[in-house]
Amino acid sequence: MPAPTRRRRWLTICAITASAGLVAIPAGAAPGGNGNPFGVRALDRLAAQRAHTAATTNPKAKAEDEDGGNEADEIAEGADQYAEARTSPGIVAPGAYGAAWTSLSNLKSTGGSWRHLTDLPYNSDDSRYRDIDSNSSGGSGNVTGRMAAMAADDDGYVYAGSAGGGVWRSKRGGGNWKPLSDRLPSQSTGALALDGAGRLWLGTGEANTNADAYLGSGVYVLAHPHHGTFSARSRVGGDELESTTVRQLRFGRGKVWAATSEGVWSHSTKKLTGAWKLEFAPNPDYLPGGSKANDDAAAYKNITNDIAVDPKDPSKVILAVGWRSGDDYNGFYTQDAKGTWKRITSGFGDLPTDADNVGTVTFAHAADGSRYYAIDQSPEQMASNPDSGLEGIYSAASPFGPWTKVADYKQLAADGSALTSSGYMPGVQAWYNQFLTVDPANPKHVYAGLEEVYESKDGGATWSTVGPYWNFGFSCWSIDPAKQTGDCNQTTHSDQHGVAIGRYHGKGFVYVGNDGGVYRRPLSGSQDASGHATDWTSLNDGTIDALQYYSVGVGKDLDHGGVTVTGGLQDNGQSVLRGNDTVMGSNFGGDGGDTLTDPANGCDIAEEYVYLAVQITQNCGVNDGSWTTDPAKATSYNVAPADNATSEARFIAPLTTDMKNSDTWVAGGRHIWVQTHGYAIRSGSEWKSVYDLGAGRTATAVAASGGKVYAAWCGPCNNQGFARGISVGNADGTGWHDITLPADGTVPNRYLSGFAVDPKNADHVFLAVNGFSRHWTEGPGAGVGHVFESVDGGTTWKDVSANLPDVPADSAIVLPGGGLAVATDLGVVYRAPGRTRWQRVGSLPAVAVLQLKLSPDGRTLYAASHGRGIYTIKVRDCD
């Protein structure tokens, strides 16, 4: 397989997984019309990090890893990283986020209100930015953030549950969306379902087991979803499902069944008060309150995926149980005559029952109960097969079988998949991407979602890739629209998670939710000769802003006036919003990490892909479509420091400029890197390592002012043996040393997520600390507090958290008047100059804000949220 010359693509899995490792995927290239790879980020450096993270939670996997076996094919870096910042050094007890939201809501608010900046279309195919490092012309069109669940009815109402931005409603068959869950303490969606009475059920806590998924606060029901909104009072039961994820909600026996990360639970659908009943947990000792609740493996010992209630006999139920990376308890369970749940070991036909081949599972059944379908991901395949983790798609007359395999990844690949041209196979992320649904009017008409969308009209005998991964690699494609054959139609964004079938103006439609938002096509739509749909419509019209930003950058727009605002996004590249734009464009594809923007020129941009793969442009990435890599004509440049090649940086690694000299940049991996050419840098060789943090350590935050550099690090960074520290030195490489943090826990042994340096005094610095305090975290040295202050260059620290709620702090910034703003997992807080008490800034929903930046004139604060886009507020309103 030829190595790509440029490196960018969506199939990076974005930090896929909460704990067992990033799946290793071979490098590949999507050939472009001129023979050059287009839109492709090489994954060979990721594959080089294959490690044994899953072995910490699976003794069987550990034995295989020590023998150089299956689990060595999983990638450690990127696996824990979003989650571990919030959990290390221990496990977080249920109720942490709920308590934090209550405390935050009770804080006194500052003046002013947030202005939503990114509530407008974001066009991933924007022809202004058709650079070799963008994904423009791939065919996804307008996009937004990840959609984890979908629901629709026959009256034109559509409901979309986003990963981090709450639930949205459209009453027009899609588009013109309104938020429904802003009053809830969790904006993370796991499941949506409409019951027979027309009520909308919401299970919070995304269950895709990816790294940036959040736990939920329970299950809620909306009696009149056409015009109501969710509230805390609409929660079903008590707090039994707090701090869990909910993958599916199913109905039967007069109950709602919830497949969660802590077993299968049920509740009456008539009486919504009273506790949830735990129906089955394979390892109850690992549940909260159990004898092994504090074990490192506890989070993975009771994961359940789906429930199949036999529509012909609702007394018969099957549970699909298991952790995607494998465990001895993985399998299918049903009740015996005494009501005891027993594992099914035979009589299932082609559908496996052994633990090695039952991973993440999704069920679906025909409306008349005549057919059942299932998708099964295999832990064994995921660990040993670089092509795919998909065991297969199956069909049966009853959920009790016998099941017949109707498709495997090779068959799907041969039916018009776009993955094959990139060196991948369908189901390579089958643990992360799954949906399945059946046409209510036709038991043989099935839609299945993996990385792509597949359709069968004959019960699975044949399939069409109606939603290919992208258009790159197809013969119809050309970067020049005038040269296309006309056969390349809009497709969906990649990585499918949710699906629903509904009606609008009397016509049936299928709605899919994926890493790029919501798309719709007629239920029985048209296809071209290759089986690709010709009638997808993006429903991401800008009214649904669920964009998941890691960062934000702001600089003057020298061409149009005002400012240019840019930011790095989960699986949606880098957005660019210029002063006169009504539509945002994308100048870099793949995952967007940290961002640097020249305050004096907003088209000078440095964007981080994963692991410090830094790209820069000095014209916003505007390109004529020539894709040139000629340095004299290129519009973007790969300037990654060496820690990128060796993968010794975090998935989203810290990158900053010196506050006093914007030409001095600091980046953190294992080493602290400095370059002094600003946006004129053209090569990664221009970075200089000024300090080696040491083997096994990696930077979590960096800051610099007047040549003084602060670097926070962790190593190990996961729960097992977690350690953190601070190193301080100068940008010229002199004076570097590790700070001796006091043993009394003044600075907690938790993830150090950000520095804020006083612009007037480089020795005056604040430290933001992630995770939860020891009240919620069972781990050595968890300590208390989230904001700390030093007036002697980091030598000593004082806890200044005061009345700050116990919520993970992500970053901080000193405002021009001397006040301090802190971004947290539930919004932004502020401490006025000379004060000790904290206030809530505005009234954002319960969404994580990961980064704060100031406008070039210092008058406006920009907040990058991971689920609701970018917001601004005038700095004077904080005072």
GROMACS .gro file of N, CA and C in nm, residues 13-115:
model
  309
   13ILE      N    1  -1.080   0.800   1.385
   13ILE     CA    2  -1.160   0.753   1.496
   13ILE      C    3  -1.157   0.852   1.609
   14CYS      N    4  -1.104   0.964   1.583
   14CYS     CA    5  -1.113   1.083   1.668
   14CYS      C    6  -1.072   1.064   1.811
   15ALA      N    7  -1.014   0.980   1.862
   15ALA     CA    8  -0.984   0.952   2.002
   15ALA      C    9  -1.081   0.846   2.044
   16ILE      N   10  -1.091   0.747   1.963
   16ILE     CA   11  -1.194   0.648   1.978
   16ILE      C   12  -1.172   0.563   2.100
   17THR      N   13  -1.245   0.565   2.193
   17THR     CA   14  -1.252   0.470   2.303
   17THR      C   15  -1.237   0.537   2.435
   18ALA      N   16  -1.302   0.476   2.528
   18ALA     CA   17  -1.294   0.528   2.663
   18ALA      C   18  -1.183   0.463   2.738
   19SER      N   19  -1.142   0.343   2.701
   19SER     CA   20  -1.038   0.287   2.785
   19SER      C   21  -0.960   0.171   2.729
   20ALA      N   22  -1.006   0.102   2.630
   20ALA     CA   23  -0.934  -0.019   2.596
   20ALA      C   24  -0.844  -0.003   2.478
   21GLY      N   25  -0.828   0.113   2.426
   21GLY     CA   26  -0.728   0.130   2.323
   21GLY      C   27  -0.787   0.169   2.190
   22LEU      N   28  -0.715   0.249   2.119
   22LEU     CA   29  -0.751   0.290   1.984
   22LEU      C   30  -0.724   0.174   1.892
   23VAL      N   31  -0.820   0.142   1.806
   23VAL     CA   32  -0.803   0.029   1.716
   23VAL      C   33  -0.698   0.062   1.612
   24ALA      N   34  -0.601  -0.025   1.592
   24ALA     CA   35  -0.497  -0.002   1.494
   24ALA      C   36  -0.553  -0.017   1.354
   25ILE      N   37  -0.527   0.082   1.270
   25ILE     CA   38  -0.575   0.081   1.133
   25ILE      C   39  -0.458   0.109   1.042
   26PRO      N   40  -0.439   0.031   0.937
   26PRO     CA   41  -0.325   0.053   0.850
   26PRO      C   42  -0.337   0.184   0.775
   27ALA      N   43  -0.222   0.242   0.739
   27ALA     CA   44  -0.224   0.365   0.662
   27ALA      C   45  -0.279   0.340   0.524
   28GLY      N   46  -0.342   0.442   0.468
   28GLY     CA   47  -0.394   0.426   0.334
   28GLY      C   48  -0.414   0.559   0.268
   29ALA      N   49  -0.441   0.560   0.140
   29ALA     CA   50  -0.459   0.683   0.066
   29ALA      C   51  -0.584   0.674  -0.020
   30ALA      N   52  -0.657   0.785  -0.023
   30ALA     CA   53  -0.769   0.793  -0.115
   30ALA      C   54  -0.721   0.862  -0.240
   31PRO      N   55  -0.707   0.791  -0.349
   31PRO     CA   56  -0.647   0.850  -0.468
   31PRO      C   57  -0.733   0.961  -0.524
   32GLY      N   58  -0.670   1.067  -0.563
   32GLY     CA   59  -0.740   1.178  -0.623
   32GLY      C   60  -0.730   1.173  -0.774
   33GLY      N   61  -0.795   1.271  -0.839
   33GLY     CA   62  -0.800   1.271  -0.984
   33GLY      C   63  -0.665   1.287  -1.049
   34ASN      N   64  -0.569   1.347  -0.977
   34ASN     CA   65  -0.437   1.364  -1.037
   34ASN      C   66  -0.337   1.261  -0.988
   35GLY      N   67  -0.387   1.158  -0.921
   35GLY     CA   68  -0.297   1.053  -0.874
   35GLY      C   69  -0.239   1.078  -0.738
   36ASN      N   70  -0.260   1.197  -0.682
   36ASN     CA   71  -0.210   1.225  -0.548
   36ASN      C   72  -0.314   1.186  -0.445
   37PRO      N   73  -0.273   1.141  -0.327
   37PRO     CA   74  -0.371   1.115  -0.222
   37PRO      C   75  -0.438   1.245  -0.181
   38PHE      N   76  -0.566   1.240  -0.152
   38PHE     CA   77  -0.639   1.360  -0.114
   38PHE      C   78  -0.709   1.338   0.019
   39GLY      N   79  -0.707   1.438   0.103
   39GLY     CA   80  -0.784   1.431   0.225
   39GLY      C   81  -0.740   1.321   0.318
   40VAL      N   82  -0.613   1.281   0.318
   40VAL     CA   83  -0.572   1.163   0.394
   40VAL      C   84  -0.464   1.198   0.494
   41ARG      N   85  -0.487   1.165   0.621
   41ARG     CA   86  -0.385   1.171   0.726
   41ARG      C   87  -0.333   1.031   0.749
   42ALA      N   88  -0.205   1.011   0.741
   42ALA     CA   89  -0.151   0.877   0.757
   42ALA      C   90  -0.173   0.827   0.898
   43LEU      N   91  -0.206   0.700   0.911
   43LEU     CA   92  -0.227   0.639   1.041
   43LEU      C   93  -0.113   0.546   1.079
   44ASP      N   94  -0.006   0.549   0.999
   44ASP     CA   95   0.103   0.458   1.033
   44ASP      C   96   0.169   0.496   1.164
   45ARG      N   97   0.173   0.625   1.195
   45ARG     CA   98   0.235   0.661   1.322
   45ARG      C   99   0.147   0.619   1.439
   46LEU      N  100   0.015   0.610   1.415
   46LEU     CA  101  -0.073   0.560   1.520
   46LEU      C  102  -0.052   0.410   1.540
   47ALA      N  103  -0.041   0.341   1.428
   47ALA     CA  104  -0.021   0.197   1.438
   47ALA      C  105   0.110   0.165   1.507
   48ALA      N  106   0.207   0.255   1.498
   48ALA     CA  107   0.336   0.232   1.563
   48ALA      C  108   0.324   0.231   1.714
   49GLN      N  109   0.210   0.284   1.764
   49GLN     CA  110   0.194   0.291   1.909
   49GLN      C  111   0.116   0.172   1.964
   50ARG      N  112   0.098   0.071   1.888
   50ARG     CA  113   0.019  -0.043   1.934
   50ARG      C  114   0.067  -0.088   2.071
   51ALA      N  115  -0.027  -0.101   2.158
   51ALA     CA  116   0.011  -0.126   2.297
   51ALA      C  117  -0.093  -0.210   2.366
   52HIS      N  118  -0.088  -0.213   2.497
   52HIS     CA  119  -0.168  -0.310   2.571
   52HIS      C  120  -0.258  -0.244   2.674
   53THR      N  121  -0.318  -0.131   2.640
   53THR     CA  122  -0.404  -0.065   2.738
   53THR      C  123  -0.518  -0.156   2.783
   54ALA      N  124  -0.578  -0.228   2.689
   54ALA     CA  125  -0.691  -0.314   2.726
   54ALA      C  126  -0.649  -0.422   2.823
   55ALA      N  127  -0.522  -0.457   2.825
   55ALA     CA  128  -0.477  -0.562   2.915
   55ALA      C  129  -0.497  -0.526   3.060
   56THR      N  130  -0.505  -0.397   3.088
   56THR     CA  131  -0.526  -0.356   3.227
   56THR      C  132  -0.666  -0.388   3.274
   57THR      N  133  -0.758  -0.414   3.179
   57THR     CA  134  -0.895  -0.444   3.218
   57THR      C  135  -0.935  -0.586   3.182
   58ASN      N  136  -0.847  -0.664   3.123
   58ASN     CA  137  -0.885  -0.796   3.075
   58ASN      C  138  -0.768  -0.892   3.090
   59PRO      N  139  -0.768  -0.979   3.190
   59PRO     CA  140  -0.657  -1.071   3.210
   59PRO      C  141  -0.627  -1.156   3.088
   60LYS      N  142  -0.732  -1.197   3.016
   60LYS     CA  143  -0.711  -1.277   2.896
   60LYS      C  144  -0.632  -1.196   2.792
   61ALA      N  145  -0.672  -1.070   2.777
   61ALA     CA  146  -0.601  -0.986   2.682
   61ALA      C  147  -0.457  -0.964   2.725
   62LYS      N  148  -0.435  -0.955   2.856
   62LYS     CA  149  -0.299  -0.935   2.905
   62LYS      C  150  -0.211  -1.053   2.867
   63ALA      N  151  -0.264  -1.172   2.881
   63ALA     CA  152  -0.185  -1.288   2.845
   63ALA      C  153  -0.154  -1.288   2.697
   64GLU      N  154  -0.253  -1.248   2.614
   64GLU     CA  155  -0.229  -1.243   2.471
   64GLU      C  156  -0.124  -1.139   2.437
   65ASP      N  157  -0.130  -1.026   2.509
   65ASP     CA  158  -0.037  -0.918   2.481
   65ASP      C  159   0.106  -0.958   2.517
   66GLU      N  160   0.121  -1.027   2.627
   66GLU     CA  161   0.254  -1.068   2.668
   66GLU      C  162   0.314  -1.168   2.569
   67ASP      N  163   0.228  -1.235   2.495
   67ASP     CA  164   0.275  -1.327   2.393
   67ASP      C  165   0.288  -1.259   2.258
   68GLY      N  166   0.275  -1.125   2.257
   68GLY     CA  167   0.281  -1.053   2.131
   68GLY      C  168   0.158  -1.074   2.046
   69GLY      N  169   0.043  -1.099   2.111
   69GLY     CA  170  -0.076  -1.138   2.037
   69GLY      C  171  -0.172  -1.025   2.012
   70ASN      N  172  -0.302  -1.060   2.022
   70ASN     CA  173  -0.406  -0.976   1.968
   70ASN      C  174  -0.408  -0.834   2.021
   71GLU      N  175  -0.403  -0.817   2.152
   71GLU     CA  176  -0.420  -0.684   2.207
   71GLU      C  177  -0.305  -0.591   2.174
   72ALA      N  178  -0.193  -0.647   2.122
   72ALA     CA  179  -0.085  -0.561   2.077
   72ALA      C  180  -0.126  -0.482   1.954
   73ASP      N  181  -0.237  -0.518   1.892
   73ASP     CA  182  -0.286  -0.446   1.775
   73ASP      C  183  -0.374  -0.328   1.813
   74GLU      N  184  -0.391  -0.303   1.939
   74GLU     CA  185  -0.469  -0.186   1.981
   74GLU      C  186  -0.374  -0.072   2.015
   75ILE      N  187  -0.423   0.045   1.994
   75ILE     CA  188  -0.339   0.164   2.014
   75ILE      C  189  -0.373   0.226   2.148
   76ALA      N  190  -0.269   0.247   2.228
   76ALA     CA  191  -0.292   0.302   2.361
   76ALA      C  192  -0.316   0.452   2.357
   77GLU      N  193  -0.231   0.524   2.284
   77GLU     CA  194  -0.244   0.669   2.284
   77GLU      C  195  -0.377   0.710   2.223
   78GLY      N  196  -0.444   0.802   2.282
   78GLY     CA  197  -0.574   0.847   2.239
   78GLY      C  198  -0.687   0.772   2.303
   79ALA      N  199  -0.657   0.659   2.366
   79ALA     CA  200  -0.762   0.574   2.419
   79ALA      C  201  -0.824   0.636   2.543
   80ASP      N  202  -0.743   0.652   2.645
   80ASP     CA  203  -0.796   0.702   2.772
   80ASP      C  204  -0.807   0.853   2.775
   81GLN      N  205  -0.751   0.924   2.679
   81GLN     CA  206  -0.706   1.059   2.707
   81GLN      C  207  -0.813   1.160   2.745
   82TYR      N  208  -0.927   1.156   2.680
   82TYR     CA  209  -1.031   1.248   2.720
   82TYR      C  210  -1.093   1.204   2.852
   83ALA      N  211  -1.108   1.074   2.868
   83ALA     CA  212  -1.170   1.022   2.989
   83ALA      C  213  -1.076   1.030   3.109
   84GLU      N  214  -0.949   0.996   3.088
   84GLU     CA  215  -0.858   0.989   3.202
   84GLU      C  216  -0.836   1.124   3.267
   85ALA      N  217  -0.847   1.232   3.189
   85ALA     CA  218  -0.833   1.364   3.247
   85ALA      C  219  -0.938   1.389   3.354
   86ARG      N  220  -1.051   1.322   3.340
   86ARG     CA  221  -1.162   1.344   3.432
   86ARG      C  222  -1.174   1.237   3.539
   87THR      N  223  -1.101   1.127   3.525
   87THR     CA  224  -1.113   1.018   3.621
   87THR      C  225  -0.986   0.992   3.700
   88SER      N  226  -0.870   1.005   3.636
   88SER     CA  227  -0.745   0.972   3.708
   88SER      C  228  -0.729   1.063   3.829
   89PRO      N  229  -0.684   1.007   3.942
   89PRO     CA  230  -0.620   0.876   3.960
   89PRO      C  231  -0.714   0.763   4.002
   90GLY      N  232  -0.845   0.783   3.993
   90GLY     CA  233  -0.935   0.677   4.040
   90GLY      C  234  -1.065   0.676   3.964
   91ILE      N  235  -1.164   0.607   4.017
   91ILE     CA  236  -1.297   0.597   3.957
   91ILE      C  237  -1.387   0.704   4.018
   92VAL      N  238  -1.467   0.770   3.934
   92VAL     CA  239  -1.557   0.875   3.981
   92VAL      C  240  -1.689   0.814   4.025
   93ALA      N  241  -1.734   0.849   4.143
   93ALA     CA  242  -1.858   0.794   4.198
   93ALA      C  243  -1.979   0.853   4.128
   94PRO      N  244  -2.092   0.782   4.125
   94PRO     CA  245  -2.214   0.834   4.064
   94PRO      C  246  -2.258   0.964   4.129
   95GLY      N  247  -2.314   1.053   4.047
   95GLY     CA  248  -2.370   1.177   4.098
   95GLY      C  249  -2.279   1.297   4.091
   96ALA      N  250  -2.155   1.278   4.045
   96ALA     CA  251  -2.058   1.387   4.048
   96ALA      C  252  -2.103   1.504   3.960
   97TYR      N  253  -2.141   1.474   3.835
   97TYR     CA  254  -2.181   1.583   3.745
   97TYR      C  255  -2.313   1.646   3.788
   98GLY      N  256  -2.405   1.565   3.840
   98GLY     CA  257  -2.531   1.619   3.887
   98GLY      C  258  -2.512   1.717   4.001
   99ALA      N  259  -2.425   1.680   4.096
   99ALA     CA  260  -2.398   1.769   4.208
   99ALA      C  261  -2.328   1.895   4.161
  100ALA      N  262  -2.236   1.881   4.064
  100ALA     CA  263  -2.165   1.998   4.013
  100ALA      C  264  -2.261   2.094   3.943
  101TRP      N  265  -2.355   2.039   3.866
  101TRP     CA  266  -2.450   2.124   3.795
  101TRP      C  267  -2.539   2.199   3.893
  102THR      N  268  -2.580   2.132   3.997
  102THR     CA  269  -2.661   2.200   4.099
  102THR      C  270  -2.583   2.314   4.163
  103SER      N  271  -2.458   2.288   4.198
  103SER     CA  272  -2.375   2.392   4.260
  103SER      C  273  -2.351   2.508   4.165
  104LEU      N  274  -2.324   2.475   4.040
  104LEU     CA  275  -2.298   2.580   3.943
  104LEU      C  276  -2.422   2.665   3.919
  105SER      N  277  -2.537   2.601   3.913
  105SER     CA  278  -2.662   2.673   3.890
  105SER      C  279  -2.694   2.768   4.005
  106ASN      N  280  -2.643   2.739   4.124
  106ASN     CA  281  -2.671   2.821   4.240
  106ASN      C  282  -2.572   2.937   4.258
  107LEU      N  283  -2.469   2.941   4.172
  107LEU     CA  284  -2.375   3.052   4.181
  107LEU      C  285  -2.441   3.182   4.133
  108LYS      N  286  -2.397   3.291   4.189
  108LYS     CA  287  -2.440   3.422   4.141
  108LYS      C  288  -2.385   3.441   4.000
  109SER      N  289  -2.465   3.502   3.912
  109SER     CA  290  -2.424   3.520   3.774
  109SER      C  291  -2.366   3.659   3.751
  110THR      N  292  -2.273   3.666   3.655
  110THR     CA  293  -2.220   3.795   3.613
  110THR      C  294  -2.324   3.863   3.525
  111GLY      N  295  -2.296   3.983   3.487
  111GLY     CA  296  -2.385   4.050   3.393
  111GLY      C  297  -2.365   3.999   3.253
  112GLY      N  298  -2.452   4.042   3.162
  112GLY     CA  299  -2.437   4.008   3.021
  112GLY      C  300  -2.484   3.868   2.988
  113SER      N  301  -2.481   3.838   2.860
  113SER     CA  302  -2.521   3.705   2.813
  113SER      C  303  -2.433   3.664   2.696
  114TRP      N  304  -2.424   3.536   2.676
  114TRP     CA  305  -2.342   3.482   2.569
  114TRP      C  306  -2.411   3.503   2.434
  115ARG      N  307  -2.330   3.530   2.332
  115ARG     CA  308  -2.379   3.536   2.193
  115ARG      C  309  -2.330   3.412   2.120
   0.00000   0.00000   0.00000
